XYZ file of C-alpha atoms in Angstrom:
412
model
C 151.426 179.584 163.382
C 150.531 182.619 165.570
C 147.676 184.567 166.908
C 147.830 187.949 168.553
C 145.342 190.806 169.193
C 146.060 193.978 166.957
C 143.300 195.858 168.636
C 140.192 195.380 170.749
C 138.097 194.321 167.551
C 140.944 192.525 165.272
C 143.545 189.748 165.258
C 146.924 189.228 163.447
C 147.287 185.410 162.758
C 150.269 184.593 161.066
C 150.606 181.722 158.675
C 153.075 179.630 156.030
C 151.390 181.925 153.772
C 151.271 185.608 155.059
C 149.190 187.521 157.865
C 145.444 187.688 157.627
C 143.795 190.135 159.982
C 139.998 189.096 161.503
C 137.676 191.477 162.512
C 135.570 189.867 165.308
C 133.122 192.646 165.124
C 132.267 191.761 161.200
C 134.005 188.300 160.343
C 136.015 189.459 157.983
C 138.803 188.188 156.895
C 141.139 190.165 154.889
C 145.523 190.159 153.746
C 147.931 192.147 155.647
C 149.183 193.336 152.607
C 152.902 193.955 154.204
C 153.632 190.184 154.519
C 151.743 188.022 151.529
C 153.042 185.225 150.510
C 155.793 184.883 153.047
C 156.256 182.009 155.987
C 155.372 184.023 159.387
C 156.176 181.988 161.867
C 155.352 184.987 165.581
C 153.826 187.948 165.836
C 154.576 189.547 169.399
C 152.989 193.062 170.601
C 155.690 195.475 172.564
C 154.347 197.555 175.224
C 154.690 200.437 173.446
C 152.060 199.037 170.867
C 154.885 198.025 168.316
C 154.214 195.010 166.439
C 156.958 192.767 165.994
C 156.916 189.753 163.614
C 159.817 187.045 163.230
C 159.544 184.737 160.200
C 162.239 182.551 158.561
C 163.731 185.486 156.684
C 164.058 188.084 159.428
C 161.940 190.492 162.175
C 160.021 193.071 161.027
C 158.302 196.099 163.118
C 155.325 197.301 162.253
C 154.291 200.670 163.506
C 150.175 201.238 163.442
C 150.058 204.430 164.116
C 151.953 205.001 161.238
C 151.102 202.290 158.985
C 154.997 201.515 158.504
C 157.198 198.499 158.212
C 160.412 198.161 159.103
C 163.052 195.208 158.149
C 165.894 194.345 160.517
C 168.459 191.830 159.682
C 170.385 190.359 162.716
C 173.713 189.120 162.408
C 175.698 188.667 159.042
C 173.255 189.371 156.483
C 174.036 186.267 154.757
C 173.368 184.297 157.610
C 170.209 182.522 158.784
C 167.703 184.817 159.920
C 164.936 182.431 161.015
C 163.319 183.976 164.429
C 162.536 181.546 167.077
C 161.062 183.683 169.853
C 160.587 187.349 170.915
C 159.939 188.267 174.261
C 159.492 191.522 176.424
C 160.919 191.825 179.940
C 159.514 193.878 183.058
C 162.253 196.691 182.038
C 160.800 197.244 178.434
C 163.844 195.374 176.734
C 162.887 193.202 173.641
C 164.996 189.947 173.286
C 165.217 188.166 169.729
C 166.148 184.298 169.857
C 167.685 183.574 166.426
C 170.042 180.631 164.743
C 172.778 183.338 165.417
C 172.707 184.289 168.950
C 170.706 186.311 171.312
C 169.491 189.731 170.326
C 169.222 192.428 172.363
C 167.226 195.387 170.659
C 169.143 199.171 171.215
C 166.536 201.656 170.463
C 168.579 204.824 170.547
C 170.446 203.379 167.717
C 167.496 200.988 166.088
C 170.000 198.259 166.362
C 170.474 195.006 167.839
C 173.060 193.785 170.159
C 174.094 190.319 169.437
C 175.500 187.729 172.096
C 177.074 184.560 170.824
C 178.592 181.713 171.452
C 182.210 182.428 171.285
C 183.815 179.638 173.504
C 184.999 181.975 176.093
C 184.491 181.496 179.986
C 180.748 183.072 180.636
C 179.041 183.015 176.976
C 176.084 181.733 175.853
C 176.374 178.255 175.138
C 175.075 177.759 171.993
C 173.718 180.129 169.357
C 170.296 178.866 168.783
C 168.030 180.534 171.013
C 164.613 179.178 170.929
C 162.709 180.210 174.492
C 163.108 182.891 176.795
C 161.352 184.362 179.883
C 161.640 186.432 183.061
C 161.148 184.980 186.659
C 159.698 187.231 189.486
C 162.890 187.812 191.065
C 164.469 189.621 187.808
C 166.465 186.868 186.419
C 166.687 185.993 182.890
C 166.678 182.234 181.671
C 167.759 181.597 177.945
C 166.746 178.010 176.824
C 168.893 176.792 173.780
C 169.153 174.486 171.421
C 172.278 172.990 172.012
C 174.024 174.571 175.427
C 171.161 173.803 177.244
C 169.582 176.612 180.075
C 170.964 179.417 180.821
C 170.949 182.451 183.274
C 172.003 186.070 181.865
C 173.434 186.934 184.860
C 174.353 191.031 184.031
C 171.548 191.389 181.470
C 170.185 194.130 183.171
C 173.519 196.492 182.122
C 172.586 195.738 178.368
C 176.873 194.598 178.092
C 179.238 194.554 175.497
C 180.036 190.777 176.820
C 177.182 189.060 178.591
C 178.124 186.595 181.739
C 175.683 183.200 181.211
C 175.614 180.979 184.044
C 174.524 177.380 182.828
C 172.029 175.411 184.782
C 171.123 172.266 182.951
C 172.087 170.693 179.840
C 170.161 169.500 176.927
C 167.832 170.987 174.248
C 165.528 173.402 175.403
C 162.526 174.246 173.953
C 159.601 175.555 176.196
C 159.982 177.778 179.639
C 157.161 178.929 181.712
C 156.987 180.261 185.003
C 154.080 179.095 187.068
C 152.038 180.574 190.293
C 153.964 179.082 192.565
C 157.090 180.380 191.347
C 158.831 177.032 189.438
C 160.379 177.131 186.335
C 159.271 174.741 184.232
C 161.669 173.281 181.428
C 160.605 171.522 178.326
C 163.491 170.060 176.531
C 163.256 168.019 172.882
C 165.240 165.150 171.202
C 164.650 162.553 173.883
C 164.463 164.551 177.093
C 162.467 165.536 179.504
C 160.541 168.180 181.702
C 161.901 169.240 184.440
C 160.864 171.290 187.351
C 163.209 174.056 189.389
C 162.222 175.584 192.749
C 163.053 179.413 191.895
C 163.598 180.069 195.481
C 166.629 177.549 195.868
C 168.689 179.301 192.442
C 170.970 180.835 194.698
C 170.861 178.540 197.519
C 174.297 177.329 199.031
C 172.871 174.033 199.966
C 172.334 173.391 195.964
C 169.310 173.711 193.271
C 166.716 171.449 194.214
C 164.408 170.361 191.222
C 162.519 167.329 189.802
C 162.685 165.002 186.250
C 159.767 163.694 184.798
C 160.823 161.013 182.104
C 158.556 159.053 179.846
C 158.107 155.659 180.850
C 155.950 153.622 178.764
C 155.680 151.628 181.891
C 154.158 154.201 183.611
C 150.939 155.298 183.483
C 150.531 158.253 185.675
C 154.160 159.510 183.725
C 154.611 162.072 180.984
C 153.295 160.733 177.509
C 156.309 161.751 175.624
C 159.757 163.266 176.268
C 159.963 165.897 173.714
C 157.698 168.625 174.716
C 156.039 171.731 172.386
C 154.271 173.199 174.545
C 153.670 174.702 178.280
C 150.596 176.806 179.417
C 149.105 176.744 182.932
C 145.526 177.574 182.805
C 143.348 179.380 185.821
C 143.462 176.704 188.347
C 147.189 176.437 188.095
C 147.270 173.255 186.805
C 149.650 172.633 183.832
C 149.323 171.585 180.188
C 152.152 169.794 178.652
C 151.910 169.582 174.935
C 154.476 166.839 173.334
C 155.915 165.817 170.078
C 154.102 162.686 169.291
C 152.186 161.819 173.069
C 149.521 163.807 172.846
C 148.841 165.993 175.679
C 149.814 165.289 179.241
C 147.650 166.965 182.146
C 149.546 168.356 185.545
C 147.412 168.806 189.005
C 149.091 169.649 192.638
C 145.122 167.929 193.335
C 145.959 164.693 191.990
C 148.501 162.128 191.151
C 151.355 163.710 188.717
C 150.148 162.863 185.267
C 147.308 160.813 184.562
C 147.004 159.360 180.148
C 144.516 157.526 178.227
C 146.404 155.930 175.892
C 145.217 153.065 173.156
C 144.973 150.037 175.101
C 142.887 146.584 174.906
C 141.088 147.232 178.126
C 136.794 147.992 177.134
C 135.753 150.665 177.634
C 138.636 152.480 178.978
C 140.653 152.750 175.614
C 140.766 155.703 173.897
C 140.272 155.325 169.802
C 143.473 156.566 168.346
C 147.377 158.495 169.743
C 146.625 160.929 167.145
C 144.470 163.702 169.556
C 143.465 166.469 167.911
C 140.701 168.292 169.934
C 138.472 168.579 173.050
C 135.547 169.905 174.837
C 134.788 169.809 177.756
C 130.584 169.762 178.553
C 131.096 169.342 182.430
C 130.064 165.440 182.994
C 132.327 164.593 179.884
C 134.783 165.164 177.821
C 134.893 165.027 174.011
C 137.803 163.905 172.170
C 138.791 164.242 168.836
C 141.198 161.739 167.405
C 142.449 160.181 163.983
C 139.532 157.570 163.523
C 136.208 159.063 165.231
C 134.450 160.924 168.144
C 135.589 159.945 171.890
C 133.540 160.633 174.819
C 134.860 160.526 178.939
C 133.374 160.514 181.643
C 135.263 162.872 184.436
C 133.579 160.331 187.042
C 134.119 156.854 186.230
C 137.091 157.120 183.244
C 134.565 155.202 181.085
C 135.162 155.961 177.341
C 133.055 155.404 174.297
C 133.757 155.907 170.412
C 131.780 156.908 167.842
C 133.067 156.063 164.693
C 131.604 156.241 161.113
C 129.890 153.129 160.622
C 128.735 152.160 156.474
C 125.948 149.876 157.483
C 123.987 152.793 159.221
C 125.883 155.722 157.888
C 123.001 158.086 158.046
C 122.784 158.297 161.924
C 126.767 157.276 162.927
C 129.594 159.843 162.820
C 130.588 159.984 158.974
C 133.927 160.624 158.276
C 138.407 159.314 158.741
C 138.672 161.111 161.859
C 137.559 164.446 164.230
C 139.740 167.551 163.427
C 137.119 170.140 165.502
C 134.786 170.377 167.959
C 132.402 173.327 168.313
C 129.593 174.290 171.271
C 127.260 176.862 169.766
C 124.763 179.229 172.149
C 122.074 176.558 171.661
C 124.149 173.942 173.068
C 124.541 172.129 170.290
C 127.493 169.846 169.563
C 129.321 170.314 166.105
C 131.890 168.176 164.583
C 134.040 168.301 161.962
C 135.681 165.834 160.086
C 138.280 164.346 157.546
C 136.373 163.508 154.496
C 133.103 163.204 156.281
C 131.862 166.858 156.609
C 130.602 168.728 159.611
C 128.217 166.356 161.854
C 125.845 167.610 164.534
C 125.034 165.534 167.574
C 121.969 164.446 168.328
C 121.619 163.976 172.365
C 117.943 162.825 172.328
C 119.096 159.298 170.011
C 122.946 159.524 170.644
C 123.403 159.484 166.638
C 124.440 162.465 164.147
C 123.523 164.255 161.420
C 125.856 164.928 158.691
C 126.153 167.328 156.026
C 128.601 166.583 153.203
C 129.531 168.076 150.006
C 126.580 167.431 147.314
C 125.534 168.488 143.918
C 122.789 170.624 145.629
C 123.208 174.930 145.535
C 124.161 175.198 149.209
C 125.591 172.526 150.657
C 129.127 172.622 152.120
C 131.654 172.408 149.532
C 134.165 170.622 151.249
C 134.392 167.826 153.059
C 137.561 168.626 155.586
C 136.450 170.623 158.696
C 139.209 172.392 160.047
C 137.663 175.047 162.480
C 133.870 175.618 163.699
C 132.892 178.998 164.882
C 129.714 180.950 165.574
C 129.290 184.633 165.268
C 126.793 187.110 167.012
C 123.545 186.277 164.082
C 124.110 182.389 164.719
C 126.031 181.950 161.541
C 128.471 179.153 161.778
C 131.786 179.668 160.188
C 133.660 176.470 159.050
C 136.966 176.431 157.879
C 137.869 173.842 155.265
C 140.677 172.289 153.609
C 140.228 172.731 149.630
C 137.081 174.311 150.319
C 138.126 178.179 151.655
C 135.431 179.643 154.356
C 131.557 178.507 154.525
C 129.162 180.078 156.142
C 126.183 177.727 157.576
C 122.555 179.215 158.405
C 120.789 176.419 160.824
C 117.738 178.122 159.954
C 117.891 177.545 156.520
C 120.168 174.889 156.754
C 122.075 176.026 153.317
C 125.983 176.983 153.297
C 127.418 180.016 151.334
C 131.580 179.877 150.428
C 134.134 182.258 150.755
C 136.928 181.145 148.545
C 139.988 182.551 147.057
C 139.945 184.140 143.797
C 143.559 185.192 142.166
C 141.848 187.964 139.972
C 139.589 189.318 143.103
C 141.708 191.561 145.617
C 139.034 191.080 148.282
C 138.143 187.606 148.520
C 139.314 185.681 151.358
């Protein structure tokens, strides 16, 4: 669900099923023992090196200097405590979007402050918070579920009663700020993204801003109206994740969106809407889908599919479909699969070579690839589903597994 750095040399990723901790130095994965067995859905680190985490039961603080815990209930304790975000402002204030309102953390007292939506002239709108950020001029935009987006106009005095000035309607899911100083808004159920010039918030002449709907008639348009995501990457160009459109691709250096979608043209079709991973080699770029292996060229737009063919199934892409896509320091291409195993690509003969569960000591012992990584001996590290953690040596070319054992504390 989450990933955030503990230290230098470790992770917290938080899952349906507790938070693991990874030691990049070592590979190892082993419980945080505070949370097992519980649905965690953030993990967000303050700037005073407290670790908050949010999960469908409450917030908790974990102090590591320490090794404490703390619980925090927000609201009526009988009431939903499912944490949508957390998120740290420039003046050190921590913000909790909840089902019940937005909370505003009081140290002095370890308490939280809770604004809600009372129907009176200037509060929030509707009390499920679920994004929140900080522009560069100091103000604070509250995206909700069902009162649409918000400014926190006095936030800044910490108030009994805070004044929230509404800006657009709809269901709000995803905020970021970008490098040229817009706000961009990701809404849900049917929406759209939308795009506000900061600079004219405050303008007498009006807010000035721009829609981009799906149109299925459009291909240069946004893939999908309900959007996940938002991340703007080092060029400044923007990444728009959606609900069920795949990923849509933002560039001031070309026209607005540009998809590859299923379609009957050759050669230009990609294999399947269900995308589930990329790399990017320079002249192309891989794609991962529900039925096989895409590859596109940057230049031309051409695509072609590999797909897991029976007549010649030792050299073609075995497998349902591409889950991962892996790069190791030798350049070589790794790709896992649903039901097929991990492949490796062979550039020399464009064909693969697959290694699938077998009744052999060492071979992989299952045959859903979830997540390819490489660590600093050359070991590859392939998560499964149903199979736990294998390790691959390509110089031996035998796998070891890591799985979980109820009666072993420290297996995986």
């Amino acid at each position: 669900n989450n990933i955030v750095p503990k230290n230098d040399r470790q992770l917290f990723i938080c899952t349906d099923l507790g938070v693991s901790i990874l030691d990049l130095c070592t590979d190892e994965v082993r419980p945080f023992e505070y949370f097992r067995n519980m649905n965690m859905e953030l993990c967000y680190k303050a700037i005073n090196g407290m670790i908050w985490f949010g999960s469908q039961t409450g917030l908790y603080r974990y102090n590591p200097l320490e090794q404490t815990v703390d619980t925090f209930k927000i609201g009526s304790s009988s009431g939903n405590q499912s944490i949508r975000v957390i998120y740290q402002d420039s003046s050190e204030n921590l913000w909790i979007g909840t089902y019940v309102g937005l909370a505003l953390y009081m140290p002095e007292s370890n308490s939280f402050k809770l604004y809600t939506s009372t129907g009176e002239p200037g509060a929030i709108l509707s009390n499920e918070v679920r994004t929140i950020t900080e522009d560069r001029q100091g103000r604070l935009w509250v995206g909700t579920g069902g009162g649409g987006l918000q400014i926190f106009e006095n936030y800044k005095e910490k108030p009994e009663k805070g004044i929230f000035r509404p800006v657009l309607d709809g269901a709000i899911n995803q905020l970021l700020v970008d490098k040229q100083d817009r706000l961009w808004v990701g809404k849900s159920r049917g929406g759209d993204l939308t795009v506000l010039e900061l600079e004219s918030v405050d303008d007498p002449a009006g807010l000035r801003y721009t829609t981009h709907p799906h149109s299925p008639q459009n291909q240069w348009g946004l893939s999908d109206n309900s959007i996940i995501s938002l991340f703007e990457d080092r060029y400044g160009d923007i990444w728009i994740g959606t609900y069920a459109g795949g990923v849509s691709f933002y560039s001031q250096r070309n026209k607005p969106f540009r998809n590859y979608i299923l379609n009957p043209i050759p050669g230009k079709s990609i294999s399947n809407h269900l995308v589930t991973c990329f790399w990017d080699d320079g002249k192309y770029i891989w794609i991962g889908t529900g039925v096989g292996l895409d590859r596109l060229n940057k230049q031309t737009g051409d695509i072609y599919t590999y797909v897991s063919n029976s007549i010649d199934e030792h050299y073609t892409l075995s497998g349902q479909g591409v889950i991962s896509l892996f790069v190791d320091s030798k350049n070589n291409l790794w790709v896992g699969t649903w039901n097929g195993g991990l492949n490796l690509y062979l550039p020399s003969s464009d064909t693969f070579k697959s290694f699938a569960p077998g009744d052999k000591t060492g071979t992989i012992n299952s045959p859903h690839i979830f997540s390819i990584a490489e660590d600093m001996q050359g070991y590859l590290w392939i998560g499964t589903n149903g199979g736990g953690l294998n390790r691959f040596d390509p110089k031996t070319g035998l796998f070891k597994s890591y799985t979980h054992e109820s009666s072993n504390p420290k297996s995986i």
